[in-house]
Short mmCIF file of C-alpha atoms and ligand atoms in Angstrom, two decimals:
data_model
loop_
_atom_site.label_atom_id
_atom_site.label_comp_id
_atom_site.label_asym_id
_atom_site.label_seq_id
_atom_site.Cartn_x
_atom_site.Cartn_y
_atom_site.Cartn_z
CA MET A 62 -0.48 -0.09 -0.02
CA GLN A 63 1.16 3.63 -0.71
CA ILE A 64 1.23 5.89 1.75
CA SER A 65 1.26 9.26 0.69
CA PHE A 66 0.58 13.36 1.66
CA ALA A 67 -1.22 15.88 0.46
CA ALA A 68 -2.15 19.62 1.80
CA LEU A 69 -5.09 19.55 3.89
CA ASP A 70 -8.06 19.58 1.89
CA ILE A 71 -11.87 19.58 1.72
CA PRO A 72 -12.48 17.15 -0.35
CA LYS A 73 -15.98 16.08 -2.64
CA THR A 74 -15.48 13.56 -4.41
CA GLY A 75 -14.08 9.85 -2.79
CA VAL A 76 -13.65 7.60 0.06
CA VAL A 77 -12.53 10.59 2.56
CA VAL A 78 -11.75 9.88 6.45
CA ALA A 79 -12.57 12.61 8.49
CA GLY A 80 -11.74 12.61 12.49
CA VAL A 81 -14.24 12.77 15.17
CA ILE A 82 -13.26 14.29 18.63
CA GLU A 83 -14.31 12.87 22.25
CA ASP A 84 -18.20 14.27 23.26
CA GLY A 85 -18.87 15.39 19.17
CA VAL A 86 -16.45 17.57 18.99
CA LEU A 87 -16.03 18.51 15.27
CA PRO A 88 -12.42 19.65 13.49
CA PRO A 89 -12.07 21.97 11.24
CA THR A 90 -12.25 20.34 8.35
CA THR A 91 -14.36 17.95 9.69
CA LYS A 92 -16.92 20.59 10.77
CA ALA A 93 -16.93 22.32 6.69
CA LEU A 94 -17.84 17.91 5.79
CA ASP A 95 -20.30 18.23 7.51
CA ASP A 96 -21.50 22.12 6.31
CA GLN A 97 -21.18 20.29 2.39
CA LEU A 98 -22.67 17.14 3.98
CA GLY A 99 -25.92 19.53 5.20
CA GLY A 100 -25.30 18.66 9.22
CA LEU A 101 -24.76 14.60 8.02
CA ILE A 102 -22.61 14.53 10.25
CA THR A 103 -23.44 16.41 13.44
CA ARG A 104 -27.39 14.66 12.40
CA THR A 105 -24.42 11.56 13.50
CA LEU A 106 -23.54 11.89 16.44
CA LYS A 107 -27.16 13.26 18.06
CA GLY A 108 -28.81 9.96 16.41
CA GLY A 109 -26.14 6.91 17.50
CA ARG A 110 -23.60 5.26 19.30
CA PHE A 111 -20.75 7.33 17.52
CA ARG A 112 -19.27 9.77 20.01
CA GLY A 113 -16.38 10.24 18.35
CA LYS A 114 -14.20 8.53 21.00
CA LYS A 115 -11.34 5.88 20.45
CA ASP A 116 -10.80 2.85 18.76
CA GLN A 117 -15.00 4.09 17.39
CA SER A 118 -15.11 4.15 13.68
CA LEU A 119 -19.12 4.51 11.11
CA MET A 120 -18.81 3.73 8.24
CA LEU A 121 -21.68 6.59 6.23
CA LEU A 122 -21.42 4.80 2.23
CA SER A 123 -22.47 6.61 -0.48
CA PRO A 124 -23.54 10.30 2.14
CA ALA A 125 -26.56 11.77 0.73
CA GLY A 126 -25.78 15.99 0.11
CA GLY A 127 -22.90 15.56 -1.74
CA GLY A 128 -20.57 13.09 -4.08
CA LEU A 129 -18.64 11.91 -1.56
CA ASP A 130 -17.87 7.63 -2.63
CA ALA A 131 -17.79 6.74 1.42
CA LEU A 132 -17.03 8.26 5.16
CA LEU A 133 -15.68 7.35 6.92
CA LEU A 134 -16.06 9.06 10.70
CA VAL A 135 -13.69 7.52 13.05
CA GLY A 136 -12.50 8.94 17.38
CA LEU A 137 -9.77 9.81 17.64
CA GLY A 138 -10.34 10.56 21.52
CA LYS A 139 -9.20 13.23 23.58
CA GLU A 140 -6.76 14.93 21.71
CA SER A 141 -4.21 14.65 25.27
CA ALA A 142 -3.91 11.21 24.73
CA LEU A 143 -3.63 11.53 20.44
CA GLY A 144 0.21 10.78 20.79
CA ALA A 145 2.12 9.09 17.89
CA LEU A 146 1.53 5.48 20.04
CA ARG A 147 -2.98 6.90 19.07
CA SER A 148 -1.73 7.61 15.86
CA GLU A 149 -0.12 4.79 14.60
CA ALA A 150 -3.44 2.92 16.31
CA LEU A 151 -6.35 5.30 14.10
CA GLY A 152 -4.19 4.36 10.58
CA SER A 153 -4.40 0.71 11.75
CA GLN A 154 -7.95 1.07 12.15
CA ILE A 155 -8.68 3.49 9.22
CA TYR A 156 -6.51 0.47 7.27
CA ALA A 157 -9.27 -2.06 8.56
CA ALA A 158 -12.19 -0.51 8.22
CA LEU A 159 -12.06 0.60 5.04
CA ALA A 160 -9.97 -3.01 3.61
CA PRO A 161 -13.85 -5.25 3.52
CA HIS A 162 -15.24 -2.27 1.50
CA GLY A 163 -13.31 -1.82 -1.67
CA HIS A 164 -11.99 1.00 -2.97
CA ALA A 165 -8.84 1.47 -4.34
CA GLU A 166 -8.10 4.40 -2.68
CA ALA A 167 -8.67 6.46 0.03
CA TYR A 168 -7.80 10.23 1.96
CA VAL A 169 -7.49 11.36 5.75
CA ALA A 170 -8.49 14.58 6.47
CA LEU A 171 -6.03 15.39 9.49
CA ASP A 172 -6.53 18.52 10.35
CA ALA A 173 -3.88 19.85 13.36
CA LEU A 174 -5.30 20.71 16.96
CA ALA A 175 -4.49 21.95 20.17
CA GLY A 176 -3.29 20.16 22.95
CA THR A 177 -1.61 16.63 20.81
CA PRO A 178 1.04 15.56 23.19
CA VAL A 179 2.48 14.90 18.45
CA ASP A 180 2.50 18.62 16.47
CA ALA A 181 0.47 17.57 13.55
CA ALA A 182 3.19 16.11 11.20
CA GLY A 183 3.74 13.75 12.94
CA LEU A 184 0.34 12.44 13.53
CA ALA A 185 0.30 12.61 10.14
CA ALA A 186 3.51 10.30 9.50
CA SER A 187 2.14 7.61 13.27
CA LEU A 188 -0.96 7.25 11.50
CA GLY A 189 0.96 6.00 7.97
CA LEU A 190 3.14 3.66 9.65
CA GLY A 191 0.34 1.56 12.08
CA ALA A 192 -1.60 2.17 8.53
CA LEU A 193 1.17 0.56 6.85
CA LEU A 194 1.70 -2.59 9.60
CA ARG A 195 -1.78 -3.55 9.78
CA ALA A 196 -1.43 -4.28 6.22
CA TYR A 197 0.86 -6.35 6.16
CA ARG A 198 0.03 -9.78 4.63
CA PHE A 199 1.27 -13.01 4.11
CA ASP A 200 -0.24 -14.29 0.83
CA LYS A 201 2.07 -15.59 -0.42
CA TYR A 202 0.41 -19.45 -0.25
CA PHE A 203 -3.08 -18.46 -1.52
CA THR A 204 -3.61 -19.35 -4.80
CA LYS A 205 -6.91 -19.67 -5.26
CA LEU A 206 -7.62 -15.77 -4.38
CA LYS A 207 -10.50 -13.98 -5.96
CA ASP A 208 -9.89 -10.71 -6.91
CA GLU A 209 -12.65 -9.19 -4.57
CA GLU A 210 -10.24 -11.68 -0.80
CA LYS A 211 -7.43 -9.44 -2.77
CA PRO A 212 -6.47 -6.20 -0.65
CA ALA A 213 -7.91 -3.58 -2.40
CA LEU A 214 -6.62 -0.59 -1.00
CA GLY A 215 -3.81 0.83 -2.83
CA SER A 216 -2.86 4.27 -1.58
CA LEU A 217 -4.35 6.57 1.51
CA VAL A 218 -3.40 9.62 0.97
CA ILE A 219 -3.13 12.27 4.12
CA GLY A 220 -4.70 15.44 3.91
CA THR A 221 -2.29 17.74 6.60
CA PRO A 222 -1.37 21.01 6.78
CA GLU A 223 2.75 19.54 7.27
CA ALA A 224 2.43 17.78 4.23
CA ALA A 225 5.68 18.28 3.78
CA ARG A 226 7.33 17.66 6.81
CA ALA A 227 5.28 14.68 7.53
CA ARG A 228 6.53 13.53 4.35
CA THR A 229 10.44 13.62 5.76
CA LEU A 230 9.41 11.84 8.91
CA PHE A 231 7.17 9.14 6.96
CA ALA A 232 10.60 8.39 5.20
CA SER A 233 13.05 7.14 8.61
CA MET A 234 9.77 4.83 9.86
CA ALA A 235 9.37 2.76 5.97
CA THR A 236 12.51 2.14 6.51
CA THR A 237 11.71 -0.04 9.38
CA ALA A 238 8.50 -1.17 8.71
CA ASP A 239 9.81 -2.81 5.16
CA ALA A 240 12.24 -4.22 7.74
CA VAL A 241 9.40 -5.88 9.90
CA ALA A 242 7.58 -6.65 7.29
CA PHE A 243 11.27 -8.77 6.39
CA THR A 244 11.03 -9.71 10.02
CA ARG A 245 7.39 -10.78 9.83
CA ASP A 246 7.83 -13.21 6.54
CA LEU A 247 10.47 -14.92 7.81
CA VAL A 248 8.71 -15.73 10.85
CA SER A 249 5.62 -16.63 8.76
CA GLU A 250 7.43 -19.31 7.06
CA PRO A 251 7.44 -22.22 7.72
CA GLY A 252 9.29 -24.98 8.36
CA ASN A 253 10.16 -26.37 4.76
CA VAL A 254 11.03 -22.83 3.76
CA ILE A 255 12.68 -21.30 6.68
CA ASN A 256 16.07 -23.86 7.61
CA PRO A 257 19.03 -23.17 8.96
CA ALA A 258 19.82 -22.84 5.66
CA THR A 259 17.28 -20.90 3.92
CA LEU A 260 17.75 -18.71 7.16
CA ALA A 261 21.38 -17.92 6.73
CA GLU A 262 21.50 -17.23 2.75
CA GLN A 263 18.56 -14.39 3.94
CA ALA A 264 19.87 -12.58 6.27
CA ARG A 265 23.01 -12.75 3.36
CA SER A 266 20.89 -10.63 1.38
CA LEU A 267 22.13 -7.68 4.27
CA ALA A 268 25.26 -7.95 2.79
CA ASP A 269 22.68 -4.93 -0.15
CA LEU A 270 23.15 -3.00 2.34
CA GLY A 271 26.67 -2.70 3.57
CA VAL A 272 26.64 -5.31 6.64
CA GLU A 273 29.24 -7.39 6.65
CA VAL A 274 28.08 -11.36 6.66
CA GLU A 275 29.33 -14.28 8.10
CA VAL A 276 28.30 -17.23 7.84
CA LEU A 277 28.87 -20.09 10.15
CA SER A 278 28.95 -23.67 9.47
CA GLU A 279 28.40 -27.47 12.22
CA LYS A 280 32.97 -27.97 10.97
CA GLU A 281 33.73 -24.83 12.05
CA MET A 282 31.04 -24.41 15.31
CA ARG A 283 32.64 -27.63 16.74
CA LYS A 284 35.60 -27.12 15.09
CA LEU A 285 35.22 -23.96 18.12
CA GLY A 286 33.41 -25.74 20.61
CA MET A 287 29.91 -25.22 20.60
CA ASN A 288 28.68 -28.60 22.21
CA ALA A 289 25.33 -27.69 23.64
CA LEU A 290 24.28 -25.62 20.25
CA LEU A 291 25.03 -28.27 17.78
CA GLY A 292 23.57 -31.11 20.63
CA VAL A 293 20.51 -29.72 19.52
CA ALA A 294 21.05 -29.78 16.68
CA GLN A 295 22.51 -33.64 15.72
CA GLY A 296 18.94 -35.31 15.27
CA SER A 297 17.98 -33.44 12.01
CA ALA A 298 18.53 -33.85 8.81
CA ASN A 299 19.59 -29.60 8.91
CA GLU A 300 22.88 -28.67 8.95
CA ALA A 301 22.59 -26.11 11.98
CA LYS A 302 23.57 -22.49 10.93
CA LEU A 303 25.26 -19.67 12.78
CA VAL A 304 25.05 -16.01 11.54
CA VAL A 305 26.73 -12.94 12.64
CA LEU A 306 26.65 -9.16 10.56
CA ARG A 307 28.25 -6.95 11.50
CA TRP A 308 27.14 -3.79 10.77
CA CYS A 309 29.36 -0.97 11.67
CA GLY A 310 28.71 3.11 11.12
CA LEU A 311 31.00 4.43 12.90
CA GLY A 312 33.45 1.99 11.42
CA LYS A 313 35.33 -1.03 12.07
CA PRO A 314 37.22 -0.74 15.64
CA ASP A 315 39.62 -3.19 14.60
CA ALA A 316 40.26 -0.70 11.24
CA ALA A 317 40.45 2.27 13.98
CA ALA A 318 43.63 -0.52 15.60
CA LYS A 319 45.81 -0.76 12.65
CA LYS A 320 45.88 2.26 11.91
CA GLY A 321 47.61 2.79 15.71
CA LYS A 322 44.75 4.28 17.55
CA LYS A 323 43.39 4.05 21.36
CA GLY A 324 41.48 1.28 21.57
CA LYS A 325 43.93 -2.17 22.25
CA ARG A 326 43.95 -5.79 19.81
CA THR A 327 43.60 -8.89 21.81
CA ALA A 328 44.42 -11.80 21.04
CA ASP A 329 40.98 -13.51 21.62
CA LYS A 330 40.12 -16.50 18.26
CA GLY A 331 38.37 -14.30 16.36
CA GLY A 332 40.41 -11.93 17.27
CA ASP A 333 38.02 -9.23 16.68
CA GLY A 334 36.94 -8.54 19.17
CA GLU A 335 38.49 -3.91 21.46
CA ALA A 336 37.44 -2.41 24.18
CA GLY A 337 37.01 1.15 23.50
CA ALA A 338 34.30 3.31 22.89
CA ASP A 339 33.76 1.53 18.68
CA SER A 340 33.08 -1.24 21.23
CA PRO A 341 29.42 -3.11 19.21
CA LEU A 342 26.02 -3.05 20.97
CA ALA A 343 25.14 -7.09 20.29
CA PHE A 344 21.92 -8.85 19.82
CA ILE A 345 21.62 -12.68 19.99
CA GLY A 346 18.88 -14.85 18.72
CA LYS A 347 17.46 -17.60 18.86
CA GLY A 348 17.13 -19.61 15.96
CA VAL A 349 14.57 -23.07 16.33
CA THR A 350 14.15 -23.27 12.56
CA PHE A 351 11.57 -25.70 13.46
CA ASP A 352 10.88 -26.76 17.81
CA SER A 353 9.91 -30.44 18.60
CA GLY A 354 10.74 -31.07 21.44
CA GLY A 355 13.20 -33.55 20.09
CA ILE A 356 13.33 -36.31 21.72
CA SER A 357 11.10 -34.97 24.73
CA ILE A 358 9.06 -34.43 22.32
CA LYS A 359 5.63 -32.55 22.83
CA PRO A 360 2.59 -33.17 21.97
CA ALA A 361 0.76 -32.57 18.65
CA ALA A 362 -2.21 -29.92 19.38
CA ASN A 363 -0.77 -26.75 18.07
CA MET A 364 3.26 -28.41 17.25
CA GLU A 365 2.44 -25.94 14.19
CA ASP A 366 3.46 -23.35 16.79
CA MET A 367 7.03 -24.19 17.04
CA LYS A 368 7.68 -22.64 13.88
CA TRP A 369 7.88 -19.98 14.97
CA ASP A 370 11.12 -20.80 17.11
CA MET A 371 13.29 -18.59 15.17
CA ALA A 372 11.11 -15.09 16.18
CA GLY A 373 13.74 -14.15 17.55
CA ALA A 374 16.18 -14.26 15.09
CA ALA A 375 13.91 -13.43 12.58
CA ALA A 376 13.71 -9.73 15.36
CA VAL A 377 17.04 -9.36 14.86
CA VAL A 378 17.84 -10.06 11.42
CA GLY A 379 15.11 -7.28 11.36
CA VAL A 380 16.84 -4.60 13.67
CA ILE A 381 21.30 -4.90 11.55
CA ARG A 382 18.66 -5.00 8.69
CA ALA A 383 16.88 -1.67 9.43
CA LEU A 384 20.26 -0.03 11.71
CA ALA A 385 21.75 -0.56 8.30
CA ALA A 386 19.97 1.07 5.77
CA ARG A 387 19.50 4.71 7.67
CA LYS A 388 23.37 3.95 8.21
CA ALA A 389 22.59 4.48 11.95
CA ARG A 390 26.07 5.95 13.15
CA VAL A 391 26.45 2.58 15.73
CA ASN A 392 28.62 -0.73 15.25
CA ALA A 393 26.59 -3.72 16.29
CA VAL A 394 26.45 -6.07 16.07
CA GLY A 395 23.16 -9.17 15.13
CA ALA A 396 23.98 -12.56 15.91
CA ILE A 397 21.91 -15.84 15.61
CA GLY A 398 22.17 -19.29 15.98
CA LEU A 399 20.11 -21.77 13.93
CA VAL A 400 19.17 -25.37 14.52
CA GLU A 401 15.98 -27.17 14.48
CA ASN A 402 15.59 -29.94 16.59
CA MET A 403 13.79 -32.64 15.46
CA PRO A 404 13.76 -36.06 16.88
CA SER A 405 16.06 -39.30 15.20
CA GLY A 406 18.12 -41.81 15.83
CA GLN A 407 20.74 -39.98 15.74
CA ALA A 408 19.08 -36.59 18.70
CA GLN A 409 21.07 -35.86 21.36
CA ARG A 410 18.55 -37.81 25.18
CA PRO A 411 17.81 -37.00 27.66
CA GLY A 412 20.56 -37.24 30.46
CA ASP A 413 23.30 -37.22 27.46
CA VAL A 414 26.02 -34.49 29.10
CA VAL A 415 27.49 -31.35 26.63
CA THR A 416 30.34 -29.37 27.51
CA SER A 417 29.64 -25.70 26.56
CA LEU A 418 31.43 -23.47 24.19
CA SER A 419 32.53 -21.73 27.60
CA GLY A 420 34.13 -25.20 29.20
CA GLN A 421 30.57 -25.17 31.21
CA THR A 422 29.13 -29.10 31.62
CA ILE A 423 25.33 -29.43 30.65
CA GLU A 424 23.12 -32.22 31.40
CA VAL A 425 20.51 -32.51 28.50
CA ILE A 426 16.99 -33.23 31.23
CA ASN A 427 14.62 -32.47 28.56
CA THR A 428 16.13 -31.98 25.44
CA ASP A 429 12.84 -29.19 25.04
CA ALA A 430 14.56 -26.50 26.58
CA GLU A 431 16.59 -26.91 24.08
CA GLY A 432 17.14 -22.58 23.56
CA ARG A 433 18.67 -21.87 25.91
CA LEU A 434 21.35 -24.32 25.14
CA VAL A 435 21.76 -22.81 21.91
CA LEU A 436 22.23 -19.38 23.07
CA ALA A 437 23.95 -20.04 25.91
CA ASP A 438 27.08 -20.93 22.93
CA VAL A 439 26.17 -17.71 21.18
CA LEU A 440 26.16 -15.64 23.42
CA TRP A 441 29.71 -16.86 24.96
CA TYR A 442 30.73 -17.18 21.38
CA VAL A 443 29.39 -13.28 20.98
CA LYS A 444 30.85 -12.14 24.32
CA ASP A 445 34.69 -13.57 24.25
CA ARG A 446 34.88 -12.26 20.18
CA PHE A 447 33.04 -9.31 20.10
CA LYS A 448 33.42 -8.02 24.08
CA PRO A 449 30.52 -6.08 23.45
CA LYS A 450 29.59 -2.56 25.27
CA LEU A 451 26.33 -4.93 25.84
CA MET A 452 24.32 -8.13 24.93
CA VAL A 453 20.61 -8.05 24.71
CA ASP A 454 19.15 -11.46 23.95
CA LEU A 455 15.75 -12.55 21.77
CA ALA A 456 14.31 -15.54 22.79
CA THR A 457 11.16 -17.75 21.82
CA LEU A 458 12.41 -19.12 25.24
CA THR A 459 9.75 -20.29 27.70
CA GLY A 460 6.21 -21.46 27.26
CA ALA A 461 5.92 -20.21 31.39
CA ILE A 462 6.39 -16.43 30.09
CA ILE A 463 2.86 -16.56 29.06
CA ILE A 464 1.13 -17.96 31.70
CA ALA A 465 3.40 -14.80 33.59
CA LEU A 466 2.34 -12.27 31.58
CA GLY A 467 -0.04 -12.73 28.58
CA HIS A 468 0.24 -11.77 24.74
CA GLU A 469 0.11 -8.08 26.18
CA HIS A 470 4.30 -7.63 27.69
CA ALA A 471 7.41 -9.57 26.79
CA GLY A 472 9.80 -9.75 29.57
CA LEU A 473 12.52 -8.65 30.33
CA PHE A 474 15.27 -10.08 32.55
CA ALA A 475 18.25 -7.22 32.74
CA THR A 476 22.15 -7.13 34.54
CA ASP A 477 22.40 -4.09 34.33
CA ASP A 478 19.43 -2.02 35.54
CA GLU A 479 20.30 1.16 33.17
CA LEU A 480 19.80 -1.17 29.92
CA ALA A 481 16.16 -1.92 31.83
CA ASP A 482 14.71 0.98 31.90
CA ARG A 483 15.99 1.78 28.88
CA LEU A 484 14.80 -1.60 26.78
CA THR A 485 11.57 -1.09 28.79
CA ALA A 486 11.40 2.92 27.49
CA ALA A 487 12.20 1.84 24.34
CA GLY A 488 9.52 -0.69 24.33
CA ALA A 489 6.75 1.77 25.29
CA ALA A 490 8.27 4.66 22.88
CA VAL A 491 6.56 2.21 20.17
CA GLY A 492 4.26 -0.49 21.69
CA GLU A 493 6.46 -3.61 22.46
CA PRO A 494 6.43 -2.95 26.11
CA LEU A 495 8.50 -5.05 27.81
CA TRP A 496 7.47 -6.53 31.64
CA ARG A 497 10.92 -7.34 34.07
CA LEU A 498 10.95 -10.08 35.75
CA PRO A 499 13.29 -10.61 38.70
CA LEU A 500 16.94 -12.71 38.25
CA GLY A 501 18.49 -14.35 41.68
CA GLU A 502 20.61 -16.04 42.95
CA ALA A 503 18.52 -18.13 45.03
CA TYR A 504 17.21 -19.89 41.71
CA ASP A 505 19.78 -21.59 40.53
CA LYS A 506 19.86 -24.16 43.09
CA GLN A 507 16.32 -25.11 40.85
CA ILE A 508 18.90 -26.21 38.19
CA LYS A 509 21.36 -28.09 39.91
CA SER A 510 22.88 -31.38 38.17
CA ASP A 511 23.77 -33.98 39.80
CA ILE A 512 26.58 -34.88 37.04
CA ALA A 513 27.62 -31.96 35.33
CA ASP A 514 27.15 -28.21 36.07
CA MET A 515 23.96 -27.53 36.35
CA LYS A 516 20.84 -29.15 33.97
CA ASN A 517 18.76 -27.43 31.49
CA VAL A 518 15.76 -27.40 32.99
CA GLY A 519 14.46 -26.60 36.60
CA ASN A 520 11.56 -27.99 37.68
CA ARG A 521 7.93 -26.43 37.30
CA SER A 522 8.25 -23.21 39.44
CA ALA A 523 9.33 -20.11 37.59
CA GLY A 524 10.50 -21.79 34.29
CA SER A 525 10.77 -17.55 32.94
CA ILE A 526 13.40 -16.93 35.51
CA THR A 527 15.11 -20.90 35.87
CA ALA A 528 15.59 -20.29 31.60
CA ALA A 529 16.79 -16.91 33.03
CA GLN A 530 19.71 -17.43 34.42
CA PHE A 531 20.78 -19.73 32.89
CA LEU A 532 21.35 -18.23 30.03
CA LYS A 533 23.36 -15.60 32.88
CA ARG A 534 26.65 -18.00 33.31
CA PHE A 535 27.15 -17.82 29.36
CA VAL A 536 27.21 -14.03 29.26
CA GLU A 537 29.39 -13.45 32.31
CA GLY A 538 30.64 -9.91 33.51
CA THR A 539 28.69 -7.77 30.07
CA PRO A 540 25.68 -5.86 31.14
CA TRP A 541 23.10 -8.43 29.38
CA ALA A 542 19.23 -8.45 29.17
CA HIS A 543 17.74 -11.06 27.79
CA LEU A 544 13.97 -11.17 26.56
CA ASP A 545 12.23 -14.20 26.17
CA ILE A 546 9.40 -12.98 23.33
CA ALA A 547 7.48 -15.95 23.21
CA GLY A 548 4.18 -14.50 23.96
CA VAL A 549 4.07 -11.45 21.21
CA ALA A 550 6.05 -13.63 18.67
CA TRP A 551 2.54 -14.18 17.16
CA THR A 552 -0.62 -13.45 17.58
CA THR A 553 -4.19 -15.02 16.94
CA THR A 554 -6.16 -11.53 16.59
CA ASP A 555 -5.86 -9.05 14.62
CA ARG A 556 -3.61 -6.15 16.85
CA GLU A 557 -2.96 -2.93 17.01
CA THR A 558 -1.07 -2.05 14.61
CA ALA A 559 0.12 -6.23 13.45
CA PRO A 560 -2.53 -8.43 11.89
CA LYS A 561 -2.82 -12.02 12.98
CA GLY A 562 -0.02 -13.34 12.76
CA ALA A 563 4.59 -12.99 12.89
CA THR A 564 4.30 -9.37 14.55
CA GLY A 565 7.84 -8.50 14.13
CA PHE A 566 8.47 -8.00 17.97
CA GLY A 567 11.86 -7.31 18.78
CA VAL A 568 12.38 -5.08 15.95
CA ARG A 569 10.97 -1.50 16.43
CA LEU A 570 11.50 -1.99 19.99
CA LEU A 571 15.22 -2.41 19.44
CA ASP A 572 16.05 0.28 16.61
CA ARG A 573 14.04 2.88 18.81
CA PHE A 574 16.60 1.49 21.71
CA VAL A 575 19.63 1.98 19.31
CA ALA A 576 18.38 5.48 18.08
CA ASP A 577 17.61 7.25 21.49
CA ASN A 578 20.81 6.28 23.33
CA TYR A 579 23.57 5.41 21.01
CA GLU A 580 23.15 6.69 18.10
CA ALA A 581 26.23 8.61 16.90
CA ARG A 582 24.93 12.57 16.30
N1 BES B 770 9.86 -23.27 22.26
C1 BES B 770 9.55 -23.47 23.30
C2 BES B 770 8.97 -22.41 24.41
C3 BES B 770 7.80 -21.98 23.54
C4 BES B 770 7.20 -22.88 24.14
C5 BES B 770 6.71 -20.73 23.29
C6 BES B 770 4.80 -22.37 24.02
C7 BES B 770 5.66 -20.51 22.76
C8 BES B 770 4.92 -20.88 23.35
C9 BES B 770 10.96 -23.48 24.12
O1 BES B 770 11.42 -24.47 22.95
C10 BES B 770 10.33 -25.31 24.99
O2 BES B 770 9.99 -25.92 24.51
N2 BES B 770 10.54 -24.53 26.82
C11 BES B 770 9.66 -25.82 27.21
C12 BES B 770 10.48 -25.62 28.40
C13 BES B 770 10.71 -26.60 29.81
C14 BES B 770 11.59 -28.17 28.94
C15 BES B 770 11.77 -26.14 30.38
C16 BES B 770 8.83 -24.93 26.97
O3 BES B 770 8.17 -23.91 28.29
O4 BES B 770 7.62 -25.97 27.48
MN1 MN B 771 11.90 -27.02 23.27
ZN1 ZN B 772 11.24 -23.22 21.49
#
């Protein structure tokens, strides 16, 4: 769908969307439309329940008294609450209300309003973003769609007194929205299409934007000693991959070192590590392209959902894509551990002991607690090789986080309060809310093993926390946060800015986190 911005106008034809403020107050353009239509809007407000509250809308088809094809009235709510997120929701609501009618184009008249927390240009741009995010579809596998089942709305024109500024603001939002759509596509693809090799190929496409892409094979990972990750992949016919994405918006740290600038080169195996001002931010993703549970196999009901057990990895690819696309002045590393968790004659057994890259040994009690095994090696690898400023991992890690937080917040765990606060603020700003849960040594007793340094599951209580506590053993002193996105990566109902399906959760959050806190200007 094409989003564009134009001067504020009082159209006489076509499909028009006009706002009504709570309690039936008409902004200037809506008032002018009302006059043009002989008081139709005023009469409508008198007679019915539509009062301009947020989330309300009312479609009037071929309204009498003019040449309009349709007039969609939307509730703006209270002006004081009409900020960026509300405006996104409005754009989404407008798209959803118009879509069933099959019009090809619509014009939204968005007046500047006194008392809104965001100015007219910001509101217009956010409205466009909301519509765009809601218009996402994953329909490539439908071969029999009738014309009337295909999306018709091809163009949304947003009329605003600040069209030029709105256009500029929207351009960068649209770049992020592209990255979100890319992530949603990856998450939506079934497990026979997206496997470790094909997901790595998709990640490779970021090279076109100037991202350095490395793909490590099983052989290379074995040489390094990543046996926790490899143990998970062992039962699958699809080889595991580790993808490392590097966006060096501040220039490469090792290039600076060669030129004799400050920052010492370390002698670790990767040879890239360097503690310095331009040390990277690191984002790590769980990329289980299908999680059958392995030998500890999952029940059949809803097992198909486990194609999206790579949503953390897809979000990492998405955020690196967003940073590169807007040439963010920051150094960032994305690392994703890609495996398929399958049962077979070669699969890892409950009771197996693996030696992780860190040297710590793990007793694998339950092969379905595989995400933490993958992340253990990727976290250690990234910490060791890149000496990052901080690490944030994203993972559809536990069903328990859905019991705790439902589908409204992702779980946040952090070793650093400032990092936790910055992530929480970024999430709130983009409508991807986080809720912090505790870490604490008291939980460690649950993962004590009789035979190895730790076991990979605790008991039934505090399942998300013991998982986080497990991960914490692989980050040493690096400031680290873990986002358990199992409840938010996929939605079974249409949401404000995500139609049902993959949400792309994490892309906008991390993009905002970087923009607000780490980008050189
Ligand atoms: N990928 C799942 C977590 C999950 C479950 C995400 C349901 C979304 C919906 C993860 O690998 C897993 O299986 N976790 C187990 C851990 C348990 C065995 C300790 C779980 O949550 O049941
Ligand atoms: Mn699992
Ligand atoms: Zn899993």
